Amino acid sequence: MKVGFIGLGNMGGRMTRRLVDAGTPVLGFDTEPSRAAAAGAEAAGDVRAVVEASDAVLLSLPDSTVVEAVVLGPGGVLESGRAGQIVVDLSTAAPASTVRVHAALAAIGVEYLDAGISGGAAAAERGTLTVMVGGSPDALSTMEPVFAAFARAVIHMGQPGAGHTTKVLNNFLNAISLAATAEVMVAAKRAGLDLDQVLDVLNASSGVNFATLNRFPHIVKGDYLEGGLTNALMTKDVTLYVDCLAQLGVPSLSAAGPLAAFGLANNLGYADQISNRVVDAIGDLAGGTRLHTPEEH
């Protein structure tokens, strides 16, 4: 199978590197040309070149607006795709847009898998991502050797759009746990508590979550785990969640908190920094509080 990859940024570049290191040559395209070489891919001049040379085309793009431009726009996948190809969208995208893109590609015989990923940059580097997939089971079966290079778990969620719907729901829980834990840890710092002990208590108690287990043990030592999802993208994901629930007729009663927290981070200058920096944005409003100060260690 000839594999192409469009979008070689924070996640796409890492997944491409995993594929190349596993022995799968990749033809890659990114608007930043140097990223192809950095990921170990052969550089393509444009989207069309990737599509025409590939049996499977993987996408890792910022949002549905970009996905639709790459797939449906001039010079995009729809113009140059052919029957029998598989397109895998690893982006975090709006499920309604995903369903439209699937229908457009199905009309020319191209299979489209919406494949949300979870685990972040560290899991991408280790090859332990979780992939939640919507679309054809047969197309998924064909893609399993490709997924094996960067994923530990691949779960078929159902019809087109199901993968991206699951991803949006998952990302909301990620956002709310990160924002809430950031607030709690700033409060603990202001209260004069030992932050390592606070985390020990939380992780042995009912407040345990992904952020307490995997993020804040590093953050309290000054390591923000740079390279992951930014505050701007986290805000986008929570907005996707609100829109998704509105379409489903479900009230999004808990979305205000993370929208406020990551919106604050954006407005205070942390938009393009890792979303873990939301704790510093909250700290800014709490008298310039920081969980880690070098003189303490």
Coordinates of C-alpha atoms in Angstrom, one line a residue:
M1 CA 0.0 0.0 0.0
K2 CA 1.3 3.4 -1.0
V3 CA 0.7 5.9 1.9
G4 CA 0.3 9.6 1.7
F5 CA 0.1 12.0 4.6
I6 CA -1.3 15.6 4.5
G7 CA -0.7 17.7 7.6
L8 CA 2.7 17.0 9.2
G9 CA 2.5 19.2 12.2
N10 CA 2.4 18.3 15.9
M11 CA 0.6 15.0 15.6
G12 CA 0.8 14.3 11.8
G13 CA 4.6 14.6 11.9
R14 CA 4.9 12.2 14.8
M15 CA 2.5 9.6 13.2
T16 CA 4.4 9.9 9.9
R17 CA 7.7 9.3 11.7
R18 CA 6.3 6.1 13.3
L19 CA 5.2 4.9 9.8
V20 CA 8.6 5.6 8.3
D21 CA 10.4 4.0 11.1
A22 CA 8.2 0.9 10.8
G23 CA 9.3 0.6 7.1
T24 CA 6.4 2.3 5.4
P25 CA 7.5 5.0 3.0
V26 CA 5.3 8.1 3.2
L27 CA 4.7 10.8 0.6
G28 CA 3.9 13.9 2.7
F29 CA 2.6 17.4 2.2
D30 CA 2.4 20.3 4.6
T31 CA 2.1 24.1 4.1
E32 CA 5.4 24.3 5.9
P33 CA 7.7 22.4 3.5
S34 CA 10.5 21.6 6.0
R35 CA 8.1 19.3 8.0
A36 CA 8.2 16.5 5.5
A37 CA 12.0 15.9 5.9
A38 CA 11.7 16.4 9.7
A39 CA 9.1 13.5 9.7
G40 CA 11.1 11.3 7.4
A41 CA 8.7 11.6 4.5
E42 CA 9.3 12.3 0.9
A43 CA 8.0 15.8 0.2
A44 CA 5.2 16.3 -2.3
G45 CA 4.5 19.7 -3.9
D46 CA 0.8 19.8 -3.2
V47 CA -2.3 17.8 -2.2
R48 CA -2.9 16.5 -5.7
A49 CA 0.5 15.0 -5.9
V50 CA -0.1 13.1 -2.7
V51 CA -3.5 11.8 -3.8
E52 CA -2.5 10.7 -7.2
A53 CA 0.5 8.7 -5.9
S54 CA -1.2 7.1 -2.9
D55 CA -3.6 4.2 -2.2
A56 CA -4.3 5.6 1.3
V57 CA -4.3 9.2 2.2
L58 CA -4.1 10.2 5.9
L59 CA -5.1 13.7 7.1
S60 CA -4.1 15.5 10.3
L61 CA -5.5 19.0 10.0
P62 CA -6.5 21.7 12.5
D63 CA -10.3 21.7 12.0
S64 CA -13.2 21.0 9.6
T65 CA -12.7 24.2 7.7
V66 CA -9.2 23.1 6.7
V67 CA -10.4 19.5 6.1
E68 CA -13.1 20.7 3.7
A69 CA -10.7 22.9 1.9
V70 CA -8.2 20.0 1.4
V71 CA -10.8 17.5 0.5
L72 CA -13.5 19.4 -1.4
G73 CA -11.7 22.6 -2.5
P74 CA -9.7 23.3 -5.7
G75 CA -6.8 20.9 -6.2
G76 CA -8.2 18.8 -3.4
V77 CA -8.8 15.1 -2.8
L78 CA -12.2 15.1 -4.5
E79 CA -10.8 16.4 -7.8
S80 CA -7.9 13.9 -7.9
G81 CA -9.2 10.9 -6.0
R82 CA -10.1 7.6 -7.6
A83 CA -12.3 4.6 -6.8
G84 CA -10.8 2.2 -4.4
Q85 CA -8.7 4.8 -2.5
I86 CA -9.1 5.2 1.3
V87 CA -8.9 8.6 3.0
V88 CA -8.4 8.6 6.8
D89 CA -9.2 11.8 8.6
L90 CA -7.2 11.8 11.9
S91 CA -8.2 15.4 12.7
T92 CA -10.6 16.6 15.4
A93 CA -13.4 17.7 13.2
A94 CA -17.1 18.6 13.4
P95 CA -19.1 15.3 12.9
A96 CA -21.7 17.0 10.6
S97 CA -18.9 18.2 8.3
T98 CA -17.5 14.7 8.4
V99 CA -20.7 13.2 7.2
R100 CA -20.8 15.6 4.3
V101 CA -17.2 14.9 3.3
H102 CA -17.9 11.1 3.5
A103 CA -20.9 11.5 1.1
A104 CA -18.9 13.6 -1.4
L105 CA -16.1 11.0 -1.5
A106 CA -18.4 8.0 -1.6
A107 CA -19.9 9.5 -4.8
I108 CA -16.5 8.8 -6.6
G109 CA -15.9 5.5 -4.9
V110 CA -13.4 6.7 -2.3
E111 CA -13.8 5.3 1.2
Y112 CA -13.6 7.9 4.0
L113 CA -12.8 6.9 7.6
D114 CA -13.2 9.5 10.4
A115 CA -10.6 8.4 12.9
G116 CA -10.3 10.5 16.0
I117 CA -7.1 9.9 18.0
S118 CA -6.4 10.3 21.7
G119 CA -3.2 10.2 23.7
G120 CA -1.4 13.3 22.6
A121 CA 2.1 13.8 21.3
A122 CA 3.8 11.5 23.8
A123 CA 1.5 8.6 22.8
A124 CA 2.1 9.4 19.1
E125 CA 5.8 9.1 19.6
R126 CA 5.5 5.8 21.5
G127 CA 3.0 4.4 19.0
T128 CA 0.3 4.0 21.7
L129 CA -2.5 6.2 20.4
T130 CA -6.2 5.2 20.7
V131 CA -8.1 5.5 17.4
M132 CA -11.9 5.7 17.3
V133 CA -13.1 5.1 13.8
G134 CA -16.3 5.7 11.9
G135 CA -17.0 4.3 8.4
S136 CA -16.6 1.0 6.5
P137 CA -15.4 -2.0 8.5
D138 CA -13.8 -3.3 5.4
A139 CA -11.8 -0.1 4.8
L140 CA -10.8 -0.2 8.5
S141 CA -9.5 -3.8 8.1
T142 CA -7.4 -2.7 5.1
M143 CA -5.9 0.1 7.2
E144 CA -5.1 -1.9 10.3
P145 CA -1.4 -2.5 9.3
V146 CA -1.0 1.3 8.9
F147 CA -2.7 2.1 12.2
A148 CA -0.5 -0.5 13.9
A149 CA 2.5 1.7 13.5
F150 CA 1.2 4.5 15.8
A151 CA -1.8 3.1 17.7
R152 CA -2.3 0.6 20.5
A153 CA -6.1 0.5 20.3
V154 CA -8.3 0.8 17.2
I155 CA -12.0 0.8 17.9
H156 CA -14.7 0.8 15.2
M157 CA -17.4 3.1 16.5
G158 CA -19.9 2.7 13.7
Q159 CA -21.3 4.8 10.8
P160 CA -19.5 7.8 9.2
G161 CA -19.2 10.5 11.8
A162 CA -19.2 8.2 14.7
G163 CA -15.4 8.3 15.1
H164 CA -15.3 12.1 15.2
T165 CA -18.4 12.3 17.5
T166 CA -16.6 10.0 20.0
K167 CA -13.5 12.1 19.7
V168 CA -15.4 15.4 20.4
L169 CA -17.0 13.8 23.5
N170 CA -13.7 12.5 24.8
N171 CA -11.9 15.8 24.2
F172 CA -14.5 17.6 26.3
L173 CA -13.9 15.4 29.3
N174 CA -10.1 16.0 28.7
A175 CA -10.8 19.8 28.7
I176 CA -13.0 19.8 31.8
S177 CA -10.6 17.7 33.8
L178 CA -7.6 19.8 32.9
A179 CA -9.3 23.1 33.6
A180 CA -10.8 21.9 36.9
T181 CA -7.6 20.4 38.1
A182 CA -5.6 23.5 37.1
E183 CA -8.0 25.6 39.3
V184 CA -7.7 23.1 42.2
M185 CA -3.9 23.1 42.0
V186 CA -3.7 26.9 42.0
A187 CA -5.9 26.9 45.1
A188 CA -3.7 24.3 46.8
K189 CA -0.6 26.4 46.1
R190 CA -2.3 29.5 47.5
A191 CA -3.3 27.5 50.6
G192 CA 0.3 26.6 51.2
L193 CA -0.2 22.8 50.7
D194 CA 2.5 20.5 49.5
L195 CA 1.5 19.9 45.8
D196 CA 3.1 16.5 45.6
Q197 CA 1.1 15.4 48.6
V198 CA -2.1 16.9 47.1
L199 CA -1.6 14.9 44.0
D200 CA -1.0 11.7 46.0
V201 CA -4.3 12.3 47.8
L202 CA -6.2 13.1 44.6
N203 CA -4.9 10.1 42.8
A204 CA -6.0 7.8 45.7
S205 CA -9.4 9.5 46.0
S206 CA -12.5 10.2 44.0
G207 CA -11.0 13.3 42.4
V208 CA -8.6 11.3 40.3
N209 CA -8.5 12.0 36.5
F210 CA -6.1 12.0 33.6
A211 CA -4.8 15.4 34.5
T212 CA -4.0 14.5 38.1
L213 CA -2.3 11.2 37.0
N214 CA -0.4 12.3 33.9
R215 CA -0.1 16.0 33.6
F216 CA 0.3 17.7 37.0
P217 CA 3.0 15.4 38.5
H218 CA 5.2 17.0 35.7
I219 CA 3.7 20.5 35.8
V220 CA 4.4 20.9 39.6
K221 CA 8.1 20.3 38.7
G222 CA 8.1 22.9 36.0
D223 CA 7.6 20.5 33.0
Y224 CA 4.6 21.6 31.0
L225 CA 5.0 18.7 28.6
E226 CA 5.4 21.0 25.7
G227 CA 4.3 19.9 22.2
G228 CA 0.7 18.9 22.9
L229 CA -2.6 20.5 22.2
T230 CA -2.6 24.3 22.4
N231 CA -5.1 26.4 24.3
A232 CA -6.5 27.7 21.1
L233 CA -7.2 24.2 19.8
M234 CA -8.6 23.1 23.1
T235 CA -11.1 26.0 22.9
K236 CA -12.0 24.9 19.4
D237 CA -12.6 21.4 20.7
V238 CA -14.9 22.5 23.5
T239 CA -16.8 24.7 21.0
L240 CA -17.2 21.6 18.7
Y241 CA -18.6 19.8 21.7
V242 CA -21.2 22.5 22.3
D243 CA -22.2 22.5 18.7
C244 CA -22.4 18.7 18.6
L245 CA -24.7 18.6 21.6
A246 CA -26.9 21.3 20.2
Q247 CA -27.4 19.2 17.1
L248 CA -28.2 16.1 19.2
G249 CA -30.6 18.0 21.4
V250 CA -28.6 17.6 24.6
P251 CA -27.9 20.5 27.0
S252 CA -24.2 21.3 27.4
L253 CA -24.5 22.4 31.0
S254 CA -20.9 21.9 32.0
A255 CA -19.2 23.6 29.0
A256 CA -19.0 27.1 30.5
G257 CA -16.1 26.3 32.8
P258 CA -13.6 25.0 30.3
L259 CA -14.7 27.6 27.7
A260 CA -14.0 30.3 30.3
A261 CA -10.7 28.8 31.4
F262 CA -9.2 28.2 27.9
G263 CA -10.7 31.4 26.6
L264 CA -8.9 33.2 29.5
A265 CA -5.6 31.5 28.5
N266 CA -6.1 32.6 24.9
N267 CA -6.7 36.2 26.0
L268 CA -3.7 36.3 28.3
G269 CA -1.3 35.3 25.6
Y270 CA -1.2 31.5 25.9
A271 CA -3.2 30.7 22.8
D272 CA -0.4 29.0 20.9
Q273 CA 1.1 27.4 24.0
I274 CA 0.3 23.9 25.3
S275 CA -3.1 23.7 27.0
N276 CA -1.4 22.7 30.3
R277 CA -0.5 26.4 30.5
V278 CA -4.1 27.1 31.4
V279 CA -2.9 26.7 35.0
D280 CA -0.6 29.8 34.5
A281 CA -3.5 31.8 33.1
I282 CA -5.6 31.0 36.2
G283 CA -2.5 31.7 38.3
D284 CA -2.2 35.1 36.7
L285 CA -5.6 36.1 38.0
A286 CA -4.6 34.6 41.4
G287 CA -1.9 37.1 42.1
G288 CA 0.7 35.7 39.7
T289 CA 0.7 32.2 41.3
R290 CA 2.9 29.5 39.8
L291 CA 2.9 25.9 40.8
H292 CA 6.6 25.6 40.3
T293 CA 9.3 28.1 41.3
P294 CA 12.9 27.2 40.7
E295 CA 14.1 28.2 44.2
E296 CA 11.8 25.6 45.7
H297 CA 13.6 22.7 44.0

